[in-house]
């Protein structure tokens, strides 16, 4: 039988990403402290934060776009940022990190 438990740093990274992506009021600060105490580098944490923020922002853009299409079609002008279409997997973050 194999041990299927995750390393505490993986759990903390997943929790940090979920907190950021969900706009949780605690902002993942507890996980940030935990990750640093486990020796996870700021560069690795930065990648996770970048991807989580990207997914959060992308979801918000998609929701806003759907709302605008249903409520105010004239509000959809060229000023709106590009969004992911339903058929695509994901768009890399502004820093170039893949979220897939």
Tab-separated table of N, CA, C and O in Angstrom:
chain	number	residue	atom	x	y	z
A	1	UNK	N	0.838	-1.172	0.000
A	1	UNK	CA	0.000	0.000	0.000
A	1	UNK	C	0.894	1.251	0.000
A	1	UNK	O	1.872	1.321	0.728
A	2	UNK	N	0.528	2.232	-0.805
A	2	UNK	CA	1.341	3.447	-0.895
A	2	UNK	C	0.707	4.577	-0.098
A	2	UNK	O	-0.505	4.641	0.081
A	3	UNK	N	1.568	5.479	0.345
A	3	UNK	CA	1.107	6.650	1.084
A	3	UNK	C	0.614	7.687	0.078
A	3	UNK	O	1.354	8.104	-0.799
A	4	UNK	N	-0.622	8.100	0.186
A	4	UNK	CA	-1.181	9.047	-0.777
A	4	UNK	C	-1.301	10.459	-0.215
A	4	UNK	O	-1.924	11.313	-0.823
A	5	UNK	N	-0.697	10.708	0.936
A	5	UNK	CA	-0.781	12.048	1.504
A	5	UNK	C	0.142	12.998	0.745
A	5	UNK	O	1.160	12.596	0.190
A	6	UNK	N	-0.250	14.241	0.691
A	6	UNK	CA	0.537	15.260	0.001
A	6	UNK	C	1.505	15.922	0.964
A	6	UNK	O	1.207	16.071	2.152
A	7	UNK	N	2.623	16.358	0.436
A	7	UNK	CA	3.593	17.095	1.231
A	7	UNK	C	2.940	18.391	1.712
A	7	UNK	O	2.155	19.008	0.981
A	8	UNK	N	3.226	18.829	2.931
A	8	UNK	CA	2.618	20.050	3.468
A	8	UNK	C	2.816	21.284	2.568
A	8	UNK	O	1.943	22.148	2.499
A	9	UNK	N	3.924	21.347	1.844
A	9	UNK	CA	4.136	22.502	0.967
A	9	UNK	C	3.175	22.492	-0.212
A	9	UNK	O	2.708	23.546	-0.648
A	10	UNK	N	2.842	21.299	-0.709
A	10	UNK	CA	1.878	21.202	-1.805
A	10	UNK	C	0.498	21.613	-1.316
A	10	UNK	O	-0.218	22.367	-1.990
A	11	UNK	N	0.118	21.137	-0.151
A	11	UNK	CA	-1.179	21.506	0.430
A	11	UNK	C	-1.258	23.027	0.619
A	11	UNK	O	-2.256	23.662	0.274
A	12	UNK	N	-0.186	23.619	1.132
A	12	UNK	CA	-0.171	25.066	1.364
A	12	UNK	C	-0.216	25.840	0.050
A	12	UNK	O	-0.889	26.877	-0.041
A	13	UNK	N	0.470	25.353	-0.997
A	13	UNK	CA	0.424	26.022	-2.301
A	13	UNK	C	-0.976	25.968	-2.911
A	13	UNK	O	-1.477	26.963	-3.431
A	14	UNK	N	-1.611	24.804	-2.817
A	14	UNK	CA	-2.973	24.651	-3.335
A	14	UNK	C	-3.932	25.549	-2.561
A	14	UNK	O	-4.770	26.239	-3.143
A	15	UNK	N	-3.795	25.569	-1.258
A	15	UNK	CA	-4.656	26.395	-0.418
A	15	UNK	C	-4.450	27.887	-0.711
A	15	UNK	O	-5.419	28.657	-0.800
A	16	UNK	N	-3.198	28.298	-0.883
A	16	UNK	CA	-2.901	29.685	-1.226
A	16	UNK	C	-3.570	30.057	-2.544
A	16	UNK	O	-4.244	31.090	-2.640
A	17	UNK	N	-3.402	29.210	-3.547
A	17	UNK	CA	-4.005	29.478	-4.855
A	17	UNK	C	-5.527	29.563	-4.771
A	17	UNK	O	-6.147	30.452	-5.358
A	18	UNK	N	-6.128	28.656	-4.028
A	18	UNK	CA	-7.586	28.657	-3.890
A	18	UNK	C	-8.077	29.920	-3.185
A	18	UNK	O	-9.077	30.514	-3.597
A	19	UNK	N	-7.377	30.331	-2.142
A	19	UNK	CA	-7.755	31.548	-1.428
A	19	UNK	C	-7.689	32.770	-2.333
A	19	UNK	O	-8.581	33.620	-2.312
A	20	UNK	N	-6.637	32.866	-3.114
A	20	UNK	CA	-6.479	34.016	-4.010
A	20	UNK	C	-7.525	33.976	-5.118
A	20	UNK	O	-8.186	34.975	-5.395
A	21	UNK	N	-7.690	32.818	-5.744
A	21	UNK	CA	-8.644	32.700	-6.850
A	21	UNK	C	-10.077	32.964	-6.396
A	21	UNK	O	-10.887	33.497	-7.149
A	22	UNK	N	-10.380	32.619	-5.150
A	22	UNK	CA	-11.737	32.810	-4.625
A	22	UNK	C	-11.940	34.179	-3.972
A	22	UNK	O	-13.023	34.464	-3.480
A	23	UNK	N	-10.899	35.009	-3.970
A	23	UNK	CA	-10.975	36.309	-3.292
A	23	UNK	C	-11.353	36.150	-1.821
A	23	UNK	O	-12.123	36.943	-1.272
A	24	UNK	N	-10.812	35.134	-1.191
A	24	UNK	CA	-11.114	34.880	0.219
A	24	UNK	C	-10.617	36.044	1.075
A	24	UNK	O	-9.527	36.561	0.839
A	25	UNK	N	-11.403	36.463	2.056
A	25	UNK	CA	-11.002	37.609	2.890
A	25	UNK	C	-9.660	37.441	3.608
A	25	UNK	O	-8.985	38.419	3.882
A	26	UNK	N	-9.257	36.209	3.880
A	26	UNK	CA	-7.977	35.998	4.568
A	26	UNK	C	-6.788	36.091	3.610
A	26	UNK	O	-5.641	36.097	4.042
A	27	UNK	N	-7.050	36.128	2.316
A	27	UNK	CA	-6.052	36.381	1.269
A	27	UNK	C	-4.910	35.370	1.206
A	27	UNK	O	-3.921	35.602	0.533
A	28	UNK	N	-4.976	34.273	1.909
A	28	UNK	CA	-3.914	33.279	1.865
A	28	UNK	C	-2.676	33.649	2.662
A	28	UNK	O	-1.620	33.048	2.497
A	29	UNK	N	-2.795	34.638	3.544
A	29	UNK	CA	-1.620	35.091	4.301
A	29	UNK	C	-1.078	34.019	5.238
A	29	UNK	O	0.134	33.907	5.426
A	30	UNK	N	-1.957	33.210	5.800
A	30	UNK	CA	-1.522	32.119	6.677
A	30	UNK	C	-0.694	31.110	5.879
A	30	UNK	O	0.349	30.648	6.337
A	31	UNK	N	-1.162	30.792	4.656
A	31	UNK	CA	-0.433	29.858	3.814
A	31	UNK	C	0.917	30.439	3.397
A	31	UNK	O	1.906	29.714	3.289
A	32	UNK	N	0.962	31.740	3.167
A	32	UNK	CA	2.215	32.390	2.796
A	32	UNK	C	3.255	32.206	3.899
A	32	UNK	O	4.407	31.824	3.629
A	33	UNK	N	2.848	32.428	5.137
A	33	UNK	CA	3.755	32.220	6.270
A	33	UNK	C	4.194	30.749	6.337
A	33	UNK	O	5.366	30.457	6.566
A	34	UNK	N	3.253	29.841	6.146
A	34	UNK	CA	3.545	28.404	6.209
A	34	UNK	C	4.535	28.022	5.116
A	34	UNK	O	5.495	27.278	5.359
A	35	UNK	N	4.324	28.517	3.907
A	35	UNK	CA	5.216	28.187	2.799
A	35	UNK	C	6.634	28.679	3.053
A	35	UNK	O	7.606	27.971	2.797
A	36	UNK	N	6.744	29.876	3.567
A	36	UNK	CA	8.075	30.408	3.867
A	36	UNK	C	8.756	29.595	4.969
A	36	UNK	O	9.950	29.352	4.904
A	37	UNK	N	7.971	29.162	5.957
A	37	UNK	CA	8.562	28.350	7.036
A	37	UNK	C	8.988	26.976	6.526
A	37	UNK	O	9.866	26.348	7.113
A	38	UNK	N	8.370	26.510	5.434
A	38	UNK	CA	8.733	25.224	4.838
A	38	UNK	C	9.882	25.357	3.836
A	38	UNK	O	10.317	24.373	3.239
A	39	UNK	N	10.342	26.586	3.619
A	39	UNK	CA	11.469	26.801	2.717
A	39	UNK	C	11.113	26.906	1.250
A	39	UNK	O	11.987	26.794	0.390
A	40	UNK	N	9.831	27.129	0.937
A	40	UNK	CA	9.431	27.297	-0.459
A	40	UNK	C	9.913	28.672	-0.921
A	40	UNK	O	9.714	29.675	-0.227
A	41	UNK	N	10.535	28.713	-2.083
A	41	UNK	CA	11.125	29.961	-2.564
A	41	UNK	C	10.053	30.975	-2.966
A	41	UNK	O	8.949	30.603	-3.371
A	42	UNK	N	10.419	32.245	-2.858
A	42	UNK	CA	9.503	33.308	-3.286
A	42	UNK	C	9.185	33.186	-4.767
A	42	UNK	O	8.077	33.506	-5.199
A	43	UNK	N	10.133	32.697	-5.567
A	43	UNK	CA	9.894	32.522	-7.002
A	43	UNK	C	8.797	31.483	-7.255
A	43	UNK	O	7.927	31.689	-8.114
A	44	UNK	N	8.797	30.391	-6.496
A	44	UNK	CA	7.759	29.370	-6.648
A	44	UNK	C	6.411	29.898	-6.169
A	44	UNK	O	5.383	29.653	-6.801
A	45	UNK	N	6.414	30.621	-5.074
A	45	UNK	CA	5.179	31.212	-4.561
A	45	UNK	C	4.633	32.214	-5.576
A	45	UNK	O	3.424	32.258	-5.843
A	46	UNK	N	5.514	32.997	-6.183
A	46	UNK	CA	5.109	33.999	-7.167
A	46	UNK	C	4.401	33.366	-8.358
A	46	UNK	O	3.410	33.903	-8.848
A	47	UNK	N	4.881	32.208	-8.810
A	47	UNK	CA	4.226	31.520	-9.929
A	47	UNK	C	2.809	31.119	-9.550
A	47	UNK	O	1.858	31.322	-10.311
A	48	UNK	N	2.643	30.561	-8.356
A	48	UNK	CA	1.315	30.136	-7.894
A	48	UNK	C	0.386	31.339	-7.750
A	48	UNK	O	-0.780	31.301	-8.172
A	49	UNK	N	0.877	32.429	-7.187
A	49	UNK	CA	0.073	33.642	-7.015
A	49	UNK	C	-0.314	34.202	-8.385
A	49	UNK	O	-1.468	34.587	-8.607
A	50	UNK	N	0.624	34.223	-9.314
A	50	UNK	CA	0.359	34.736	-10.658
A	50	UNK	C	-0.740	33.936	-11.342
A	50	UNK	O	-1.684	34.507	-11.907
A	51	UNK	N	-0.649	32.614	-11.277
A	51	UNK	CA	-1.660	31.761	-11.912
A	51	UNK	C	-3.018	31.931	-11.237
A	51	UNK	O	-4.051	32.056	-11.905
A	52	UNK	N	-3.043	31.973	-9.908
A	52	UNK	CA	-4.319	32.121	-9.182
A	52	UNK	C	-4.982	33.450	-9.509
A	52	UNK	O	-6.196	33.511	-9.735
A	53	UNK	N	-4.201	34.518	-9.538
A	53	UNK	CA	-4.770	35.834	-9.884
A	53	UNK	C	-5.275	35.848	-11.321
A	53	UNK	O	-6.321	36.423	-11.617
A	54	UNK	N	-4.529	35.218	-12.202
A	54	UNK	CA	-4.933	35.156	-13.604
A	54	UNK	C	-6.280	34.436	-13.750
A	54	UNK	O	-7.182	34.920	-14.437
A	55	UNK	N	-6.415	33.290	-13.088
A	55	UNK	CA	-7.671	32.535	-13.160
A	55	UNK	C	-8.826	33.321	-12.551
A	55	UNK	O	-9.935	33.338	-13.090
A	56	UNK	N	-8.571	33.985	-11.416
A	56	UNK	CA	-9.598	34.816	-10.778
A	56	UNK	C	-10.041	35.934	-11.719
A	56	UNK	O	-11.231	36.154	-11.934
A	57	UNK	N	-9.074	36.632	-12.303
A	57	UNK	CA	-9.388	37.754	-13.184
A	57	UNK	C	-10.073	37.287	-14.464
A	57	UNK	O	-11.012	37.922	-14.952
A	58	UNK	N	-9.608	36.168	-15.002
A	58	UNK	CA	-10.203	35.604	-16.210
A	58	UNK	C	-11.666	35.222	-15.967
A	58	UNK	O	-12.540	35.504	-16.791
A	59	UNK	N	-11.940	34.616	-14.819
A	59	UNK	CA	-13.316	34.240	-14.482
A	59	UNK	C	-14.192	35.482	-14.368
A	59	UNK	O	-15.327	35.502	-14.868
A	60	UNK	N	-13.680	36.517	-13.742
A	60	UNK	CA	-14.432	37.765	-13.621
A	60	UNK	C	-14.731	38.383	-14.972
A	60	UNK	O	-15.844	38.876	-15.215
A	61	UNK	N	-13.764	38.348	-15.879
A	61	UNK	CA	-13.967	38.892	-17.223
A	61	UNK	C	-15.039	38.115	-17.971
A	61	UNK	O	-15.873	38.696	-18.670
A	62	UNK	N	-15.009	36.783	-17.812
A	62	UNK	CA	-16.007	35.954	-18.500
A	62	UNK	C	-17.413	36.229	-17.958
A	62	UNK	O	-18.369	36.329	-18.728
A	63	UNK	N	-17.518	36.370	-16.642
A	63	UNK	CA	-18.817	36.658	-16.037
A	63	UNK	C	-19.310	38.022	-16.493
A	63	UNK	O	-20.477	38.190	-16.881
A	64	UNK	N	-18.428	39.018	-16.466
A	64	UNK	CA	-18.808	40.365	-16.902
A	64	UNK	C	-19.224	40.369	-18.368
A	64	UNK	O	-20.206	41.022	-18.741
A	65	UNK	N	-18.496	39.640	-19.188
A	65	UNK	CA	-18.812	39.586	-20.607
A	65	UNK	C	-20.181	38.966	-20.850
A	65	UNK	O	-20.973	39.473	-21.649
A	66	UNK	N	-20.460	37.867	-20.169
A	66	UNK	CA	-21.777	37.225	-20.309
A	66	UNK	C	-22.884	38.154	-19.848
A	66	UNK	O	-23.943	38.241	-20.478
A	67	UNK	N	-22.657	38.848	-18.733
A	67	UNK	CA	-23.658	39.792	-18.237
A	67	UNK	C	-23.876	40.903	-19.253
A	67	UNK	O	-25.012	41.245	-19.575
A	68	UNK	N	-22.788	41.462	-19.772
A	68	UNK	CA	-22.909	42.551	-20.740
A	68	UNK	C	-23.640	42.100	-21.994
A	68	UNK	O	-24.454	42.852	-22.543
A	69	UNK	N	-23.368	40.882	-22.459
A	69	UNK	CA	-24.059	40.355	-23.638
A	69	UNK	C	-25.559	40.250	-23.402
A	69	UNK	O	-26.360	40.522	-24.284
A	70	UNK	N	-25.947	39.855	-22.194
A	70	UNK	CA	-27.360	39.676	-21.884
A	70	UNK	C	-28.068	40.974	-21.545
A	70	UNK	O	-29.252	41.141	-21.833
A	71	UNK	N	-27.360	41.919	-20.935
A	71	UNK	CA	-28.016	43.108	-20.410
A	71	UNK	C	-27.785	44.358	-21.249
A	71	UNK	O	-28.715	45.085	-21.538
A	72	UNK	N	-26.552	44.606	-21.611
A	72	UNK	CA	-26.231	45.829	-22.330
A	72	UNK	C	-25.303	45.501	-23.503
A	72	UNK	O	-24.089	45.709	-23.423
A	73	UNK	N	-25.846	44.995	-24.617
A	73	UNK	CA	-24.984	44.644	-25.741
A	73	UNK	C	-24.103	45.803	-26.225
A	73	UNK	O	-22.994	45.582	-26.669
A	74	UNK	N	-24.563	47.040	-26.095
A	74	UNK	CA	-23.781	48.187	-26.544
A	74	UNK	C	-22.548	48.418	-25.673
A	74	UNK	O	-21.615	49.101	-26.078
A	75	UNK	N	-22.512	47.845	-24.476
A	75	UNK	CA	-21.379	48.039	-23.575
A	75	UNK	C	-20.150	47.250	-24.012
A	75	UNK	O	-19.055	47.498	-23.555
A	76	UNK	N	-20.326	46.289	-24.910
A	76	UNK	CA	-19.205	45.478	-25.382
A	76	UNK	C	-18.454	46.214	-26.490
A	76	UNK	O	-18.696	46.008	-27.662
A	77	UNK	N	-17.534	47.058	-26.087
A	77	UNK	CA	-16.749	47.822	-27.043
A	77	UNK	C	-15.333	47.282	-27.099
A	77	UNK	O	-14.974	46.387	-26.358
A	78	UNK	N	-14.528	47.867	-27.917
A	78	UNK	CA	-13.138	47.426	-28.064
A	78	UNK	C	-12.326	47.632	-26.792
A	78	UNK	O	-11.245	47.081	-26.658
A	79	UNK	N	-12.821	48.415	-25.838
A	79	UNK	CA	-12.081	48.677	-24.605
A	79	UNK	C	-12.045	47.474	-23.681
A	79	UNK	O	-11.253	47.420	-22.767
A	80	UNK	N	-12.890	46.474	-23.920
A	80	UNK	CA	-12.945	45.299	-23.053
A	80	UNK	C	-11.763	44.380	-23.330
A	80	UNK	O	-11.410	44.131	-24.482
A	81	UNK	N	-11.095	43.853	-22.290
A	81	UNK	CA	-9.947	42.973	-22.496
A	81	UNK	C	-10.353	41.650	-23.127
A	81	UNK	O	-11.504	41.231	-23.038
A	82	UNK	N	-9.405	41.004	-23.753
A	82	UNK	CA	-9.662	39.715	-24.381
A	82	UNK	C	-10.014	38.686	-23.320
A	82	UNK	O	-9.434	38.664	-22.241
A	83	UNK	N	-10.969	37.834	-23.640
A	83	UNK	CA	-11.354	36.783	-22.702
A	83	UNK	C	-11.164	35.426	-23.365
A	83	UNK	O	-11.033	35.320	-24.579
A	84	UNK	N	-11.191	34.401	-22.566
A	84	UNK	CA	-11.061	33.042	-23.067
A	84	UNK	C	-12.409	32.595	-23.585
A	84	UNK	O	-13.431	32.801	-22.941
A	85	UNK	N	-12.423	31.961	-24.738
A	85	UNK	CA	-13.668	31.427	-25.268
A	85	UNK	C	-13.919	30.071	-24.640
A	85	UNK	O	-12.999	29.432	-24.120
A	86	UNK	N	-15.161	29.619	-24.722
A	86	UNK	CA	-15.524	28.376	-24.050
A	86	UNK	C	-14.711	27.179	-24.542
A	86	UNK	O	-14.423	26.280	-23.793
A	87	UNK	N	-14.304	27.165	-25.807
A	87	UNK	CA	-13.613	26.010	-26.353
A	87	UNK	C	-12.136	25.935	-26.011
A	87	UNK	O	-11.523	24.896	-26.169
A	88	UNK	N	-11.545	27.012	-25.558
A	88	UNK	CA	-10.111	26.986	-25.306
A	88	UNK	C	-9.802	26.563	-23.879
A	88	UNK	O	-10.602	26.739	-22.981
A	89	UNK	N	-8.606	26.028	-23.686
A	89	UNK	CA	-8.201	25.541	-22.365
A	89	UNK	C	-7.868	26.709	-21.451
A	89	UNK	O	-8.474	26.885	-20.420
A	90	UNK	N	-6.877	27.487	-21.819
A	90	UNK	CA	-6.499	28.630	-21.006
A	90	UNK	C	-5.562	29.535	-21.785
A	90	UNK	O	-5.030	29.153	-22.820
A	91	UNK	N	-5.380	30.699	-21.275
A	91	UNK	CA	-4.461	31.678	-21.826
A	91	UNK	C	-3.352	31.852	-20.797
A	91	UNK	O	-3.639	31.928	-19.608
A	92	UNK	N	-2.100	31.927	-21.221
A	92	UNK	CA	-1.031	32.127	-20.229
A	92	UNK	C	-1.234	33.433	-19.461
A	92	UNK	O	-1.871	34.362	-19.940
A	93	UNK	N	-0.655	33.491	-18.273
A	93	UNK	CA	-0.736	34.702	-17.468
A	93	UNK	C	0.071	35.811	-18.135
A	93	UNK	O	0.843	35.557	-19.066
A	94	UNK	N	-0.075	37.030	-17.639
A	94	UNK	CA	0.686	38.158	-18.185
A	94	UNK	C	2.186	37.927	-18.057
A	94	UNK	O	2.981	38.424	-18.858
A	95	UNK	N	2.591	37.155	-17.048
A	95	UNK	CA	4.014	36.834	-16.849
A	95	UNK	C	4.449	35.625	-17.683
A	95	UNK	O	5.587	35.211	-17.614
A	96	UNK	N	3.515	35.034	-18.434
A	96	UNK	CA	3.841	33.901	-19.296
A	96	UNK	C	3.700	32.540	-18.647
A	96	UNK	O	4.050	31.524	-19.243
A	97	UNK	N	3.175	32.480	-17.427
A	97	UNK	CA	2.985	31.191	-16.758
A	97	UNK	C	1.747	30.494	-17.289
A	97	UNK	O	0.698	31.106	-17.448
A	98	UNK	N	1.870	29.207	-17.559
A	98	UNK	CA	0.732	28.424	-18.031
A	98	UNK	C	-0.154	28.030	-16.874
A	98	UNK	O	0.336	27.596	-15.832
A	99	UNK	N	-1.467	28.156	-17.043
A	99	UNK	CA	-2.388	27.757	-15.977
A	99	UNK	C	-2.989	26.385	-16.250
A	99	UNK	O	-3.842	25.924	-15.519
A	100	UNK	N	-2.569	25.736	-17.303
A	100	UNK	CA	-3.088	24.399	-17.636
A	100	UNK	C	-2.110	23.322	-17.234
A	100	UNK	O	-0.938	23.485	-17.307
